[in-house]
Amino acid sequence: MNIYDVSKAAGVSIATVSRVLNGSSSVSEKTKQKVLSVIDEIGYTPNAFARGLGLNTMQTIGIMCPDSSDPYLADAIYYLERELRQNGYDSILCCTGYQTDTKEKYLKLLLSKRIDAVILIGSTFIESNDKNNKYIYDAAKEVPIILLNGTLDAPNIYSTVCDDYQAIYNAVSALIDSGVTKVLYLYHSLSYSGIRKLEGYKAAIAAHDMALDERYMQQFSGSLQETKDFLIKLKEEGLEFDGIVASDDSLAVGALKYAKACNISVPEQLSVIGYNNSIMAQCCEPELTTIDNKVETLCIHSVSTLMRVFANSNVPAKTMFSADILKRDTTRF
């Protein structure tokens, strides 16, 4: 069934059917009810794109993330889609990977679908070389851009972030105050969030009058087994550490595997803190002390911000939330 069938069955013009579908007030109540009755009777579902042309909205939001298999990003996708549905919006998800040209291609694809806005999940969308962010700036000239855990300063771009700097600062400080003397910081990347976390580590070390040693800041990406092997290699090379703060729970769980392989008691001989409060933090043994960066809160606020933008309300360009340390069994504080 299509709009022509509705027009014929209701005995009205296609334009009248279109006005009914678009909520126009120019159609009499009697005609409106007649058209709606026919639509219900024949089971006609209006094409979203055609309806969007009339309403100037597709009621659809584009979501981009680099990797939906990542537990943090997967949680963010779930919460965003949930909140969008509750506000009457559908979503289109694109998993872009980490290459800038691929991200740009997917953003252009979403814009071609006439979406109403785009949400970018994760700080890896923000490039240190600002010229590489041009495709985001350009997109913001067409639709609102929401950055989840990243920030860019430009019109029509709105950021919701966690205070990663303070979160890592607090975690490292808590370990040192509990008696840990050599804190290894293990991190995946130097994204916007990654840089803030690393700066938090450096600041905490300096605040406790400890020497900053580059060997204790290790960038690594790999599986749990590879993380374990990497830490064993560091130990064999003579690097001594009695505390590990990781930028991600997966790295922290890899650290627990390292401790088990080397018969190191946790937390008596080695304290470990993860990041993201993912399901992994409770699936391991002992359960992992981790930083809760409030992914659900960030997502709820991001969608709320977007709805306020649509309503032409005054919206702050950037909102920052504080993180909490969730104490479990891998620390002594």
PDB file of N, CA, C and O in Angstrom, residues 127-162:
ATOM      1  N   GLU A 127      40.834  14.888  16.977  1.00  0.00           N
ATOM      2  CA  GLU A 127      42.227  14.762  16.555  1.00  0.00           C
ATOM      3  C   GLU A 127      43.081  15.870  17.159  1.00  0.00           C
ATOM      4  O   GLU A 127      42.635  17.016  17.299  1.00  0.00           O
ATOM      5  N   SER A 128      44.324  15.541  17.535  1.00  0.00           N
ATOM      6  CA  SER A 128      45.228  16.538  18.099  1.00  0.00           C
ATOM      7  C   SER A 128      45.578  17.608  17.068  1.00  0.00           C
ATOM      8  O   SER A 128      45.761  18.778  17.409  1.00  0.00           O
ATOM      9  N   ASN A 129      45.652  17.214  15.800  1.00  0.00           N
ATOM     10  CA  ASN A 129      45.845  18.175  14.717  1.00  0.00           C
ATOM     11  C   ASN A 129      44.461  18.692  14.312  1.00  0.00           C
ATOM     12  O   ASN A 129      43.678  17.978  13.693  1.00  0.00           O
ATOM     13  N   ASP A 130      44.157  19.927  14.682  1.00  0.00           N
ATOM     14  CA  ASP A 130      42.802  20.436  14.531  1.00  0.00           C
ATOM     15  C   ASP A 130      42.337  20.464  13.076  1.00  0.00           C
ATOM     16  O   ASP A 130      41.133  20.440  12.800  1.00  0.00           O
ATOM     17  N   LYS A 131      43.251  20.503  12.122  1.00  0.00           N
ATOM     18  CA  LYS A 131      42.864  20.479  10.714  1.00  0.00           C
ATOM     19  C   LYS A 131      42.093  19.201  10.386  1.00  0.00           C
ATOM     20  O   LYS A 131      41.233  19.201   9.498  1.00  0.00           O
ATOM     21  N   ASN A 132      42.401  18.122  11.099  1.00  0.00           N
ATOM     22  CA  ASN A 132      41.724  16.845  10.853  1.00  0.00           C
ATOM     23  C   ASN A 132      40.314  16.804  11.442  1.00  0.00           C
ATOM     24  O   ASN A 132      39.582  15.840  11.222  1.00  0.00           O
ATOM     25  N   ASN A 133      39.957  17.845  12.196  1.00  0.00           N
ATOM     26  CA  ASN A 133      38.599  17.926  12.734  1.00  0.00           C
ATOM     27  C   ASN A 133      37.669  18.743  11.841  1.00  0.00           C
ATOM     28  O   ASN A 133      36.507  18.954  12.181  1.00  0.00           O
ATOM     29  N   LYS A 134      38.188  19.182  10.688  1.00  0.00           N
ATOM     30  CA  LYS A 134      37.407  20.058   9.819  1.00  0.00           C
ATOM     31  C   LYS A 134      36.085  19.422   9.393  1.00  0.00           C
ATOM     32  O   LYS A 134      35.054  20.101   9.298  1.00  0.00           O
ATOM     33  N   TYR A 135      36.082  18.115   9.150  1.00  0.00           N
ATOM     34  CA  TYR A 135      34.852  17.466   8.699  1.00  0.00           C
ATOM     35  C   TYR A 135      33.763  17.538   9.763  1.00  0.00           C
ATOM     36  O   TYR A 135      32.561  17.566   9.441  1.00  0.00           O
ATOM     37  N   ILE A 136      34.164  17.583  11.040  1.00  0.00           N
ATOM     38  CA  ILE A 136      33.180  17.730  12.122  1.00  0.00           C
ATOM     39  C   ILE A 136      32.664  19.165  12.159  1.00  0.00           C
ATOM     40  O   ILE A 136      31.457  19.406  12.292  1.00  0.00           O
ATOM     41  N   TYR A 137      33.590  20.131  12.057  1.00  0.00           N
ATOM     42  CA  TYR A 137      33.176  21.533  12.013  1.00  0.00           C
ATOM     43  C   TYR A 137      32.209  21.775  10.850  1.00  0.00           C
ATOM     44  O   TYR A 137      31.209  22.488  10.994  1.00  0.00           O
ATOM     45  N   ASP A 138      32.517  21.198   9.700  1.00  0.00           N
ATOM     46  CA  ASP A 138      31.662  21.378   8.530  1.00  0.00           C
ATOM     47  C   ASP A 138      30.281  20.771   8.749  1.00  0.00           C
ATOM     48  O   ASP A 138      29.259  21.359   8.373  1.00  0.00           O
ATOM     49  N   ALA A 139      30.247  19.581   9.362  1.00  0.00           N
ATOM     50  CA  ALA A 139      28.969  18.916   9.619  1.00  0.00           C
ATOM     51  C   ALA A 139      28.112  19.741  10.572  1.00  0.00           C
ATOM     52  O   ALA A 139      26.881  19.776  10.452  1.00  0.00           O
ATOM     53  N   ALA A 140      28.766  20.423  11.539  1.00  0.00           N
ATOM     54  CA  ALA A 140      28.032  21.230  12.517  1.00  0.00           C
ATOM     55  C   ALA A 140      27.349  22.431  11.877  1.00  0.00           C
ATOM     56  O   ALA A 140      26.470  23.042  12.488  1.00  0.00           O
ATOM     57  N   LYS A 141      27.730  22.771  10.657  1.00  0.00           N
ATOM     58  CA  LYS A 141      27.043  23.843   9.934  1.00  0.00           C
ATOM     59  C   LYS A 141      25.703  23.376   9.392  1.00  0.00           C
ATOM     60  O   LYS A 141      24.867  24.190   8.979  1.00  0.00           O
ATOM     61  N   GLU A 142      25.510  22.043   9.377  1.00  0.00           N
ATOM     62  CA  GLU A 142      24.267  21.474   8.851  1.00  0.00           C
ATOM     63  C   GLU A 142      23.346  20.959   9.951  1.00  0.00           C
ATOM     64  O   GLU A 142      22.128  21.154   9.885  1.00  0.00           O
ATOM     65  N   VAL A 143      23.913  20.268  10.946  1.00  0.00           N
ATOM     66  CA  VAL A 143      23.111  19.696  12.030  1.00  0.00           C
ATOM     67  C   VAL A 143      23.875  19.836  13.351  1.00  0.00           C
ATOM     68  O   VAL A 143      25.103  19.984  13.350  1.00  0.00           O
ATOM     69  N   PRO A 144      23.163  19.764  14.488  1.00  0.00           N
ATOM     70  CA  PRO A 144      23.863  19.774  15.772  1.00  0.00           C
ATOM     71  C   PRO A 144      24.766  18.542  15.923  1.00  0.00           C
ATOM     72  O   PRO A 144      24.397  17.443  15.504  1.00  0.00           O
ATOM     73  N   ILE A 145      25.939  18.756  16.513  1.00  0.00           N
ATOM     74  CA  ILE A 145      26.874  17.668  16.794  1.00  0.00           C
ATOM     75  C   ILE A 145      27.023  17.540  18.307  1.00  0.00           C
ATOM     76  O   ILE A 145      27.331  18.527  18.992  1.00  0.00           O
ATOM     77  N   ILE A 146      26.796  16.342  18.817  1.00  0.00           N
ATOM     78  CA  ILE A 146      26.978  16.072  20.239  1.00  0.00           C
ATOM     79  C   ILE A 146      28.238  15.211  20.403  1.00  0.00           C
ATOM     80  O   ILE A 146      28.355  14.148  19.775  1.00  0.00           O
ATOM     81  N   LEU A 147      29.168  15.662  21.218  1.00  0.00           N
ATOM     82  CA  LEU A 147      30.387  14.907  21.501  1.00  0.00           C
ATOM     83  C   LEU A 147      30.274  14.287  22.889  1.00  0.00           C
ATOM     84  O   LEU A 147      30.103  15.001  23.878  1.00  0.00           O
ATOM     85  N   LEU A 148      30.360  12.972  22.944  1.00  0.00           N
ATOM     86  CA  LEU A 148      30.317  12.268  24.220  1.00  0.00           C
ATOM     87  C   LEU A 148      31.746  11.921  24.629  1.00  0.00           C
ATOM     88  O   LEU A 148      32.403  11.097  24.008  1.00  0.00           O
ATOM     89  N   ASN A 149      32.227  12.596  25.653  1.00  0.00           N
ATOM     90  CA  ASN A 149      33.579  12.433  26.180  1.00  0.00           C
ATOM     91  C   ASN A 149      34.653  12.961  25.226  1.00  0.00           C
ATOM     92  O   ASN A 149      35.738  12.399  25.103  1.00  0.00           O
ATOM     93  N   GLY A 150      34.336  14.051  24.579  1.00  0.00           N
ATOM     94  CA  GLY A 150      35.291  14.779  23.763  1.00  0.00           C
ATOM     95  C   GLY A 150      34.816  16.212  23.648  1.00  0.00           C
ATOM     96  O   GLY A 150      33.654  16.506  23.957  1.00  0.00           O
ATOM     97  N   THR A 151      35.674  17.115  23.216  1.00  0.00           N
ATOM     98  CA  THR A 151      35.252  18.502  23.132  1.00  0.00           C
ATOM     99  C   THR A 151      35.912  19.221  21.967  1.00  0.00           C
ATOM    100  O   THR A 151      37.091  19.001  21.676  1.00  0.00           O
ATOM    101  N   LEU A 152      35.118  20.028  21.290  1.00  0.00           N
ATOM    102  CA  LEU A 152      35.590  20.944  20.256  1.00  0.00           C
ATOM    103  C   LEU A 152      34.855  22.260  20.460  1.00  0.00           C
ATOM    104  O   LEU A 152      33.658  22.265  20.778  1.00  0.00           O
ATOM    105  N   ASP A 153      35.559  23.354  20.254  1.00  0.00           N
ATOM    106  CA  ASP A 153      34.968  24.666  20.469  1.00  0.00           C
ATOM    107  C   ASP A 153      34.536  25.259  19.132  1.00  0.00           C
ATOM    108  O   ASP A 153      35.351  25.787  18.382  1.00  0.00           O
ATOM    109  N   ALA A 154      33.246  25.128  18.834  1.00  0.00           N
ATOM    110  CA  ALA A 154      32.713  25.664  17.580  1.00  0.00           C
ATOM    111  C   ALA A 154      31.193  25.746  17.701  1.00  0.00           C
ATOM    112  O   ALA A 154      30.586  25.012  18.487  1.00  0.00           O
ATOM    113  N   PRO A 155      30.559  26.632  16.919  1.00  0.00           N
ATOM    114  CA  PRO A 155      29.096  26.732  16.958  1.00  0.00           C
ATOM    115  C   PRO A 155      28.419  25.411  16.603  1.00  0.00           C
ATOM    116  O   PRO A 155      28.884  24.673  15.739  1.00  0.00           O
ATOM    117  N   ASN A 156      27.319  25.135  17.315  1.00  0.00           N
ATOM    118  CA  ASN A 156      26.469  23.966  17.069  1.00  0.00           C
ATOM    119  C   ASN A 156      27.137  22.644  17.447  1.00  0.00           C
ATOM    120  O   ASN A 156      26.708  21.582  17.000  1.00  0.00           O
ATOM    121  N   ILE A 157      28.206  22.708  18.262  1.00  0.00           N
ATOM    122  CA  ILE A 157      28.849  21.509  18.798  1.00  0.00           C
ATOM    123  C   ILE A 157      28.721  21.548  20.315  1.00  0.00           C
ATOM    124  O   ILE A 157      29.084  22.545  20.952  1.00  0.00           O
ATOM    125  N   TYR A 158      28.217  20.454  20.894  1.00  0.00           N
ATOM    126  CA  TYR A 158      27.933  20.395  22.332  1.00  0.00           C
ATOM    127  C   TYR A 158      28.638  19.178  22.928  1.00  0.00           C
ATOM    128  O   TYR A 158      28.518  18.071  22.402  1.00  0.00           O
ATOM    129  N   SER A 159      29.347  19.393  24.029  1.00  0.00           N
ATOM    130  CA  SER A 159      30.192  18.346  24.602  1.00  0.00           C
ATOM    131  C   SER A 159      29.706  17.946  25.993  1.00  0.00           C
ATOM    132  O   SER A 159      29.362  18.804  26.816  1.00  0.00           O
ATOM    133  N   THR A 160      29.681  16.646  26.233  1.00  0.00           N
ATOM    134  CA  THR A 160      29.432  16.099  27.569  1.00  0.00           C
ATOM    135  C   THR A 160      30.614  15.210  27.918  1.00  0.00           C
ATOM    136  O   THR A 160      30.885  14.237  27.213  1.00  0.00           O
ATOM    137  N   VAL A 161      31.324  15.565  28.983  1.00  0.00           N
ATOM    138  CA  VAL A 161      32.566  14.868  29.292  1.00  0.00           C
ATOM    139  C   VAL A 161      32.633  14.478  30.760  1.00  0.00           C
ATOM    140  O   VAL A 161      31.956  15.064  31.610  1.00  0.00           O
ATOM    141  N   CYS A 162      33.479  13.496  31.024  1.00  0.00           N
ATOM    142  CA  CYS A 162      33.846  13.126  32.389  1.00  0.00           C
ATOM    143  C   CYS A 162      35.172  13.814  32.713  1.00  0.00           C
ATOM    144  O   CYS A 162      36.026  13.988  31.840  1.00  0.00           O
TER     145      CYS A 162
END
